[in-house]
């Protein structure tokens, strides 16, 4: 009995001892959580009184030798309390978040209770979490456009990726900015809190190349097509040699639709309409997903195809690449093609299956109009709709990015009355957003509504064409067109990021964008990541690629 008691006591001691141990990764994760909470919600820190980047580095160094949760709790508590300055005014306004328009899906503070902190530290952190006396030094909401401004985020002058504390400062700064101010962060494939846990070991790797790769992997987890990273190491330093052709990815194959240099193509026996189905002995989809999915942020996989299919897909740092080709006659062959430093070739060497249109609008048939929105302006719209007045349908092509028209200018011809076509989600306070916000100058002009009383609006059928190239402002215009009477949409999933880009300066002084607001149809259906609502999906065939399929299917719908 005595022996059993000794064994039990020893086991209990061992268990207690092991529970008080703290891992390096969990220490870092707790520091990142606390630093972000202080930065955006502490009444003094949020005013920019402290050099808070340096505070992170100093605290990271302080907790590095700590091995027990007890010692870590003490250090964190002392650190948090040092910022009060004896005069901090905490303000708790519980009713502030009771408004039915307040969006709470991004407000995840479960880490406070689940991080192994003692009650004293938990109480202190909860007090900061509830504080509403928040400064606007690090983040301020623009009163005119409702976007978050990060004008005082200028990076860290002494940033050195070789130093572990600096790499984790980079991770902490970006992760917390998104956690507190990206209203769409609830839509990521992987919950954002889990992203932090996963990325800590990745940022622990020492080489500069691995740090660059870690950044791109982190950005890709935003699942936001607006989050282009112009300083991408992969796109700028690794993908330096290009194929002399591009195309369209259909059913996991690449149909060659453009040849930039016909001389190179003749030498290799490459023709328009050929289908690339393997790269370096891998199925094409496996190849590009492995290569790009953790390096490029996209709202959806359809946009990933659009991002890479023209230039990046076969680009490499080698001077050649092996591809599997299926020819127009059905024969299959494997080729090693040469890659080149530039894809800027003389115009007379370019051939394409997609012929550029010479006119912005014309009649496909006597009773069907066609309108391409890429270059048309207000005057052109007026002429087109006058010409199409007696037609039974208009095909509006939005497989492009309109440059010269607004929602109001096209609604002038499509709407019988003024109509709200979009609801938006905007930042409200750290972690919280406001749904269906009102435009500050809506009395003068409401950007979320368009049209006016108009008995002469177009009364025929509208067929809107969209695809993976319909992006950002094109989607915004598309949402407006879709609210017109008798509008149906034909195509495939679009870009999936409608509202304005918001740029932030990162700790290493590079920059990245993210979508600053959320977008919803009037029926509350989300457009962020999903793209525009499609009534009739287009099913393309790689083996029998038809560049005119969209138009042909639109005409069929009209003539039913």
XYZ file of C-alpha atoms in Angstrom:
560
model
C 0.000 0.000 0.000
C 2.823 2.327 0.964
C 4.579 1.572 -2.328
C 1.417 2.344 -4.285
C 1.074 5.656 -2.476
C 4.680 6.578 -3.313
C 4.204 5.641 -6.976
C 0.949 7.635 -7.105
C 2.566 10.682 -5.485
C 5.549 10.495 -7.833
C 3.263 10.216 -10.864
C 1.199 13.185 -9.662
C 4.385 15.190 -9.162
C 5.623 14.307 -12.643
C 2.251 15.249 -14.176
C 2.160 18.544 -12.292
C 5.733 19.314 -13.332
C 5.061 18.557 -16.979
C 1.909 20.695 -16.982
C 3.888 23.712 -15.779
C 6.301 23.416 -18.715
C 5.739 25.747 -21.662
C 6.830 25.169 -25.257
C 8.625 27.702 -27.442
C 5.773 27.762 -29.940
C 3.064 28.296 -27.325
C 5.060 31.154 -25.752
C 5.349 32.843 -29.137
C 1.673 32.312 -29.907
C 0.615 33.840 -26.580
C 2.920 36.813 -27.136
C 1.440 37.429 -30.584
C -2.108 37.323 -29.198
C -1.348 39.692 -26.303
C 0.678 42.099 -28.478
C -2.193 42.441 -30.962
C -4.770 42.995 -28.213
C -2.632 45.703 -26.621
C -1.846 47.377 -29.938
C -5.443 47.822 -31.023
C -7.439 47.937 -27.783
C -5.285 49.249 -24.939
C -6.215 52.898 -24.182
C -2.553 54.025 -24.171
C -0.856 51.652 -26.603
C -3.479 52.249 -29.326
C -2.571 55.964 -29.249
C 0.929 55.159 -30.543
C 2.699 56.337 -27.387
C 5.092 53.369 -27.371
C 7.448 51.952 -29.995
C 5.389 48.819 -30.145
C 7.441 46.972 -32.744
C 10.438 47.290 -30.460
C 8.271 46.233 -27.520
C 7.526 42.950 -29.289
C 11.216 42.280 -29.905
C 12.148 43.125 -26.302
C 9.404 40.923 -24.869
C 10.266 38.072 -27.236
C 13.828 38.137 -25.887
C 12.574 38.257 -22.294
C 10.348 35.209 -22.577
C 12.868 33.123 -24.539
C 14.586 31.630 -21.442
C 11.294 31.127 -19.560
C 10.366 27.460 -19.188
C 7.274 27.362 -16.961
C 3.745 28.698 -17.314
C 3.992 30.256 -13.864
C 7.013 32.378 -14.818
C 5.454 33.217 -18.188
C 2.242 34.411 -16.517
C 4.235 36.668 -14.209
C 6.256 38.151 -17.074
C 3.225 38.774 -19.273
C 1.269 40.336 -16.391
C 4.129 42.728 -15.600
C 4.486 43.598 -19.279
C 0.780 44.318 -19.765
C 0.593 46.475 -16.631
C 3.593 48.588 -17.561
C 1.578 50.361 -20.272
C -1.062 51.795 -17.915
C 1.141 54.724 -16.860
C -1.073 55.133 -13.772
C -3.665 57.176 -15.666
C -5.182 54.885 -18.265
C -8.916 55.312 -18.688
C -10.636 52.070 -19.608
C -14.110 52.487 -21.000
C -16.591 49.632 -21.158
C -19.643 50.205 -23.345
C -21.448 46.844 -23.501
C -24.412 48.335 -25.400
C -22.146 49.491 -28.215
C -22.114 45.999 -29.713
C -25.805 45.264 -29.188
C -26.827 46.904 -32.447
C -28.389 44.322 -34.786
C -26.108 45.508 -37.597
C -22.939 44.659 -35.683
C -21.140 41.705 -37.253
C -19.435 39.482 -34.660
C -18.062 36.515 -36.608
C -14.502 37.863 -36.487
C -14.483 38.498 -32.742
C -12.604 35.448 -31.446
C -11.121 35.986 -27.979
C -11.275 32.352 -26.871
C -7.467 32.338 -26.617
C -7.638 34.396 -23.426
C -9.303 31.557 -21.526
C -7.537 28.732 -23.389
C -3.887 29.778 -23.239
C -3.117 28.486 -19.745
C -3.009 31.975 -18.209
C -3.719 32.453 -14.507
C -6.845 34.276 -13.366
C -5.040 37.531 -12.683
C -3.710 37.747 -16.233
C -7.037 36.608 -17.720
C -8.832 39.349 -15.796
C -6.360 41.965 -17.072
C -6.699 40.807 -20.690
C -10.487 40.732 -20.504
C -10.448 44.303 -19.228
C -8.478 45.339 -22.320
C -10.737 43.272 -24.587
C -13.792 45.139 -23.263
C -12.159 48.557 -23.469
C -13.744 51.053 -25.865
C -11.451 54.017 -25.130
C -9.435 53.092 -28.208
C -6.902 55.306 -29.975
C -6.657 55.484 -33.751
C -2.892 55.711 -34.268
C -2.415 52.272 -35.808
C -5.785 51.997 -37.513
C -8.406 54.634 -38.247
C -11.649 54.377 -40.213
C -12.010 56.931 -42.981
C -15.263 58.812 -42.440
C -15.888 59.223 -46.187
C -15.234 55.749 -47.583
C -15.435 53.616 -44.403
C -12.071 51.988 -45.206
C -9.389 51.372 -42.592
C -6.327 53.592 -42.859
C -2.926 52.328 -41.649
C -0.992 55.523 -42.408
C 1.298 55.203 -39.380
C 2.392 51.678 -40.234
C 5.732 52.311 -41.922
C 7.582 49.069 -41.243
C 10.559 48.417 -38.972
C 13.727 50.301 -39.978
C 16.128 47.728 -38.561
C 14.289 44.678 -39.867
C 16.569 41.662 -40.332
C 14.999 38.356 -41.432
C 18.004 36.497 -40.005
C 16.765 37.391 -36.499
C 14.043 35.149 -35.124
C 12.343 37.949 -33.155
C 12.072 40.042 -36.326
C 10.508 37.217 -38.310
C 7.920 36.654 -35.597
C 7.272 40.407 -35.423
C 6.454 40.232 -39.137
C 4.034 37.358 -38.526
C 2.485 39.056 -35.495
C 1.961 42.379 -37.227
C 0.312 40.958 -40.343
C -1.711 38.273 -38.576
C -3.101 40.733 -36.023
C -3.883 43.407 -38.631
C -5.995 40.859 -40.487
C -7.492 39.444 -37.283
C -8.679 42.849 -36.049
C -9.371 44.778 -39.272
C -10.065 42.451 -42.197
C -13.857 42.151 -42.176
C -13.714 39.125 -44.505
C -11.308 37.096 -42.372
C -14.122 34.802 -41.203
C -14.279 33.394 -44.753
C -10.788 31.857 -44.914
C -10.599 28.117 -45.643
C -8.620 27.590 -42.463
C -9.857 29.457 -39.344
C -7.531 32.429 -38.868
C -6.620 31.431 -35.302
C -5.409 28.058 -36.655
C -3.350 29.835 -39.306
C -1.284 31.440 -36.545
C -0.592 28.098 -34.850
C 0.438 26.527 -38.154
C 2.645 29.401 -39.309
C 4.772 29.786 -36.162
C 7.018 26.777 -36.980
C 7.180 27.961 -40.599
C 8.482 31.408 -39.570
C 10.956 29.730 -37.216
C 13.037 28.616 -40.216
C 16.189 30.678 -40.557
C 17.153 31.114 -44.219
C 16.093 34.202 -46.159
C 14.578 32.046 -48.900
C 12.483 30.163 -46.357
C 11.334 33.464 -44.864
C 10.194 34.654 -48.299
C 8.364 31.370 -48.807
C 6.782 31.662 -45.334
C 5.420 35.114 -46.191
C 3.808 33.883 -49.389
C 2.336 30.872 -47.621
C 0.848 33.188 -44.978
C -0.630 35.545 -47.578
C -2.138 32.653 -49.533
C -4.213 31.760 -46.469
C -6.170 35.012 -46.811
C -8.069 33.428 -49.726
C -8.444 36.891 -51.240
C -7.946 37.557 -54.960
C -7.065 41.187 -54.164
C -4.039 40.116 -52.115
C -1.412 40.287 -54.827
C 2.069 40.382 -53.301
C 4.143 42.355 -55.797
C 7.387 41.466 -53.998
C 6.752 37.733 -54.357
C 10.040 35.832 -54.443
C 8.457 33.014 -56.448
C 6.962 35.228 -59.148
C 9.873 37.664 -59.395
C 12.978 35.572 -58.705
C 12.051 31.960 -59.499
C 9.735 32.322 -62.476
C 12.162 34.085 -64.781
C 11.874 32.025 -67.966
C 8.563 31.721 -69.790
C 6.845 29.567 -72.365
C 6.147 31.191 -75.731
C 2.452 30.347 -75.478
C -0.442 30.695 -73.041
C -3.987 29.502 -72.868
C -7.032 28.616 -70.879
C -7.185 25.925 -68.210
C -10.239 23.746 -68.845
C -11.005 20.446 -67.104
C -7.476 20.272 -65.670
C -5.779 20.763 -69.056
C -4.363 23.848 -70.751
C -5.776 24.658 -74.175
C -3.207 26.714 -76.093
C -5.149 29.782 -77.221
C -2.268 32.239 -77.759
C 1.157 31.804 -79.304
C 3.472 34.751 -78.671
C 6.173 33.627 -81.121
C 5.128 31.548 -84.121
C 8.759 30.817 -85.078
C 9.391 29.046 -81.757
C 6.061 27.207 -82.084
C 6.892 25.877 -85.559
C 10.259 24.659 -84.314
C 8.581 22.631 -81.529
C 5.494 21.618 -83.486
C 3.100 23.541 -81.215
C -0.240 24.750 -82.619
C -3.290 26.688 -81.441
C -5.811 24.282 -79.933
C -3.182 21.816 -78.686
C -3.884 20.606 -75.147
C -1.204 20.410 -72.427
C -2.234 17.708 -69.955
C 1.000 16.971 -68.031
C 3.955 19.059 -66.858
C 7.167 17.409 -65.699
C 5.313 14.063 -65.749
C 2.630 15.336 -63.331
C -1.044 15.803 -64.224
C -1.435 19.502 -65.000
C -3.717 20.264 -62.042
C -1.395 18.537 -59.551
C 1.508 20.488 -61.005
C -0.008 23.938 -60.695
C -1.735 23.354 -57.345
C 1.550 22.129 -55.815
C 3.432 25.064 -57.281
C 1.077 27.961 -56.699
C -1.597 27.226 -54.073
C 0.672 28.205 -51.169
C 2.220 31.154 -52.964
C -0.700 33.076 -54.473
C -3.752 34.268 -52.558
C -6.997 33.642 -54.434
C -10.622 33.828 -53.385
C -11.390 30.673 -55.324
C -9.614 28.081 -57.447
C -11.197 29.369 -60.636
C -9.353 32.651 -60.240
C -6.094 30.769 -59.630
C -6.446 29.432 -63.179
C -6.907 32.959 -64.498
C -3.880 34.223 -62.563
C -1.452 31.667 -63.977
C -2.775 30.355 -67.302
C -1.389 33.049 -69.597
C 2.229 33.422 -68.367
C 3.093 31.868 -65.011
C 1.867 28.291 -65.431
C 4.968 26.922 -67.181
C 7.405 29.619 -66.072
C 10.512 28.416 -64.270
C 14.114 29.206 -63.420
C 15.228 26.451 -65.790
C 15.644 26.996 -69.527
C 13.287 24.178 -70.553
C 10.346 22.145 -69.288
C 8.739 18.852 -70.228
C 5.067 18.810 -71.189
C 2.579 16.202 -72.365
C 0.667 17.429 -75.432
C -2.489 16.167 -77.072
C -2.658 17.334 -80.687
C -5.768 18.360 -82.593
C -5.794 14.990 -84.375
C -5.964 13.160 -81.030
C -2.347 11.964 -80.936
C -0.373 12.358 -77.711
C 3.294 13.172 -77.365
C 5.807 14.348 -74.780
C 7.941 17.381 -75.610
C 10.681 19.340 -73.920
C 10.121 22.976 -74.847
C 12.551 25.822 -74.389
C 11.719 28.659 -71.987
C 12.665 32.272 -72.702
C 13.517 35.348 -70.669
C 10.808 37.470 -72.245
C 7.313 37.032 -73.612
C 7.343 40.446 -75.292
C 7.643 39.525 -78.943
C 6.868 41.492 -82.115
C 3.132 41.786 -82.716
C 3.358 40.080 -86.119
C 4.555 36.866 -84.417
C 1.449 36.677 -82.195
C -1.513 34.487 -83.096
C -4.609 33.894 -80.983
C -7.848 31.936 -81.067
C -9.574 34.870 -79.380
C -9.928 37.566 -82.001
C -10.100 41.131 -80.656
C -13.396 42.879 -81.341
C -13.213 45.899 -83.598
C -16.440 47.416 -82.212
C -17.792 47.912 -78.702
C -21.329 47.128 -79.807
C -23.174 45.684 -82.779
C -26.103 43.435 -83.662
C -25.346 39.712 -83.636
C -28.737 39.181 -85.247
C -31.393 41.659 -86.242
C -33.170 41.223 -82.901
C -30.131 40.607 -80.643
C -27.632 43.259 -79.628
C -24.103 42.689 -78.333
C -22.409 45.081 -75.934
C -18.792 44.740 -74.767
C -18.132 46.808 -71.649
C -14.329 46.819 -71.743
C -13.796 50.133 -73.537
C -17.250 51.582 -74.112
C -18.012 54.958 -72.523
C -21.172 56.841 -71.560
C -21.660 58.195 -75.063
C -21.202 54.749 -76.607
C -23.748 53.255 -74.202
C -26.292 55.854 -75.196
C -25.826 55.131 -78.894
C -25.913 51.356 -78.382
C -29.127 51.325 -76.357
C -30.778 53.647 -78.860
C -29.841 51.237 -81.657
C -30.988 48.211 -79.595
C -34.292 49.765 -78.547
C -36.443 47.418 -80.664
C -34.401 44.242 -80.096
C -35.697 41.403 -77.924
C -32.396 40.894 -76.100
C -28.954 42.319 -75.437
C -25.892 40.238 -74.602
C -23.698 42.251 -72.237
C -20.131 40.936 -72.200
C -18.406 41.455 -68.860
C -15.537 39.024 -69.431
C -13.252 42.028 -69.067
C -12.555 45.041 -66.848
C -14.646 48.104 -67.796
C -12.523 51.241 -67.879
C -14.875 54.033 -68.898
C -18.320 53.440 -67.372
C -19.956 53.465 -63.942
C -22.879 51.556 -62.443
C -25.000 54.700 -62.677
C -24.310 55.143 -66.386
C -25.420 51.635 -67.307
C -28.354 51.589 -64.855
C -29.657 54.675 -66.637
C -30.640 52.336 -69.485
C -31.566 49.199 -67.509
C -33.544 50.304 -64.435
C -37.172 51.484 -64.247
C -36.554 52.900 -60.737
C -33.734 53.625 -58.352
C -32.588 50.425 -56.716
C -30.068 49.229 -54.120
C -27.910 46.563 -55.777
C -25.368 45.792 -53.059
C -25.063 45.608 -49.271
C -21.644 46.052 -47.719
C -19.803 44.985 -44.586
C -17.431 47.601 -43.216
C -15.053 47.899 -40.247
C -16.595 49.265 -37.062
C -14.165 48.739 -34.195
C -11.330 46.202 -33.654
C -12.682 42.678 -34.424
C -16.173 43.944 -35.196
C -17.783 45.071 -38.435
C -21.034 46.776 -39.380
C -23.377 45.134 -41.879
C -25.369 47.015 -44.516
C -23.558 50.256 -43.822
C -24.880 53.533 -45.182
C -22.662 55.601 -47.435
C -21.627 58.792 -45.585
C -22.666 61.023 -48.528
C -25.711 59.006 -49.602
C -27.880 62.148 -49.767
C -25.598 63.467 -52.522
C -24.814 60.100 -54.123
C -25.278 56.580 -52.812
C -22.652 54.289 -54.428
C -24.662 51.222 -53.354
C -27.747 52.203 -55.367
C -28.289 53.389 -58.914
C -30.973 54.201 -61.468
C -33.910 56.587 -61.353
C -37.546 56.767 -62.414
C -37.415 55.847 -66.092
C -40.323 54.569 -68.203
C -38.020 54.240 -71.223
C -35.661 51.651 -69.716
C -34.703 48.668 -71.890
C -37.476 46.070 -71.560
C -35.968 43.163 -73.460
C -33.989 40.279 -72.027
C -30.459 40.887 -70.735
C -27.905 38.046 -70.871
C -24.820 38.927 -68.830
C -21.616 37.033 -69.702
C -19.020 36.585 -66.934
C -15.996 34.365 -66.356
C -12.804 34.051 -64.297
C -11.530 37.367 -65.713
C -14.540 39.300 -64.349
C -12.796 40.891 -61.397
C -13.193 43.479 -58.650
C -14.895 46.582 -60.079
C -16.194 44.443 -62.957
C -17.999 42.327 -60.357
C -19.342 45.510 -58.733
C -20.747 46.623 -62.099
C -22.010 43.081 -62.683
C -23.973 43.137 -59.431
C -25.680 46.317 -60.610
C -26.534 44.843 -64.012
C -27.961 41.713 -62.380
C -30.600 43.784 -60.562
C -32.083 44.873 -63.891
C -35.442 43.291 -64.814
C -35.158 40.212 -67.050
C -31.397 39.765 -66.467
C -29.895 36.286 -66.491
C -26.195 35.520 -65.993
C -24.289 32.961 -68.015
C -20.707 31.880 -67.365
C -18.401 30.581 -64.675
C -17.219 31.580 -61.196
C -15.726 35.061 -61.108
C -12.848 36.726 -59.176
C -14.603 36.689 -55.792
C -13.435 40.033 -54.380
C -15.738 42.936 -55.155
C -14.977 45.896 -52.941
C -11.958 48.222 -52.910
C -8.401 47.158 -52.311
C -6.873 48.249 -48.993
C -3.081 48.428 -48.804
C -0.872 47.921 -45.761
C 2.860 48.371 -45.290
C 4.446 45.278 -43.802
C 7.203 45.114 -41.224
C 9.872 44.590 -43.920
C 8.472 47.646 -45.775
C 6.977 45.667 -48.633
C 3.239 46.098 -49.175
C 0.211 43.916 -49.789
C -3.471 44.559 -50.478
C -6.597 42.968 -49.112
C -10.292 43.491 -49.804
C -11.346 46.304 -47.491
C -15.061 45.539 -47.211
C -17.503 42.679 -47.664
C -20.072 42.527 -50.483
C -23.553 40.985 -50.449
C -26.535 40.922 -52.747
C -29.703 42.655 -51.474
C -30.947 39.178 -50.440
C -27.874 38.894 -48.121
C -26.018 36.331 -50.245
C -22.256 36.855 -49.918
C -20.182 37.576 -53.029
C -16.742 37.623 -51.404
C -14.976 34.401 -52.447
C -18.131 33.069 -54.166
C -18.115 35.492 -57.080
C -21.210 36.612 -58.971
C -24.360 34.519 -58.965
C -24.511 32.331 -62.097
C -27.897 31.292 -63.519
C -26.521 29.161 -66.366
C -23.040 27.663 -65.881
C -20.893 27.244 -68.992
C -19.232 23.854 -69.453
C -16.240 24.188 -71.754
C -14.369 21.319 -73.376
C -10.597 21.209 -73.689
C -10.722 18.592 -76.442
C -13.119 20.643 -78.572
C -12.394 24.152 -77.367
C -14.741 26.716 -78.848
C -13.780 30.369 -78.220
C -17.284 31.441 -79.299
C -19.110 29.089 -76.910
C -20.295 31.875 -74.557
C -21.911 33.855 -77.348
C -23.449 30.775 -78.935
C -24.963 29.648 -75.628
C -26.285 33.172 -74.969
C -28.045 33.221 -78.342
C -29.562 29.780 -77.636
C -30.948 31.041 -74.298
C -32.489 34.070 -75.987
C -34.086 32.032 -78.758
C -35.650 29.421 -76.452
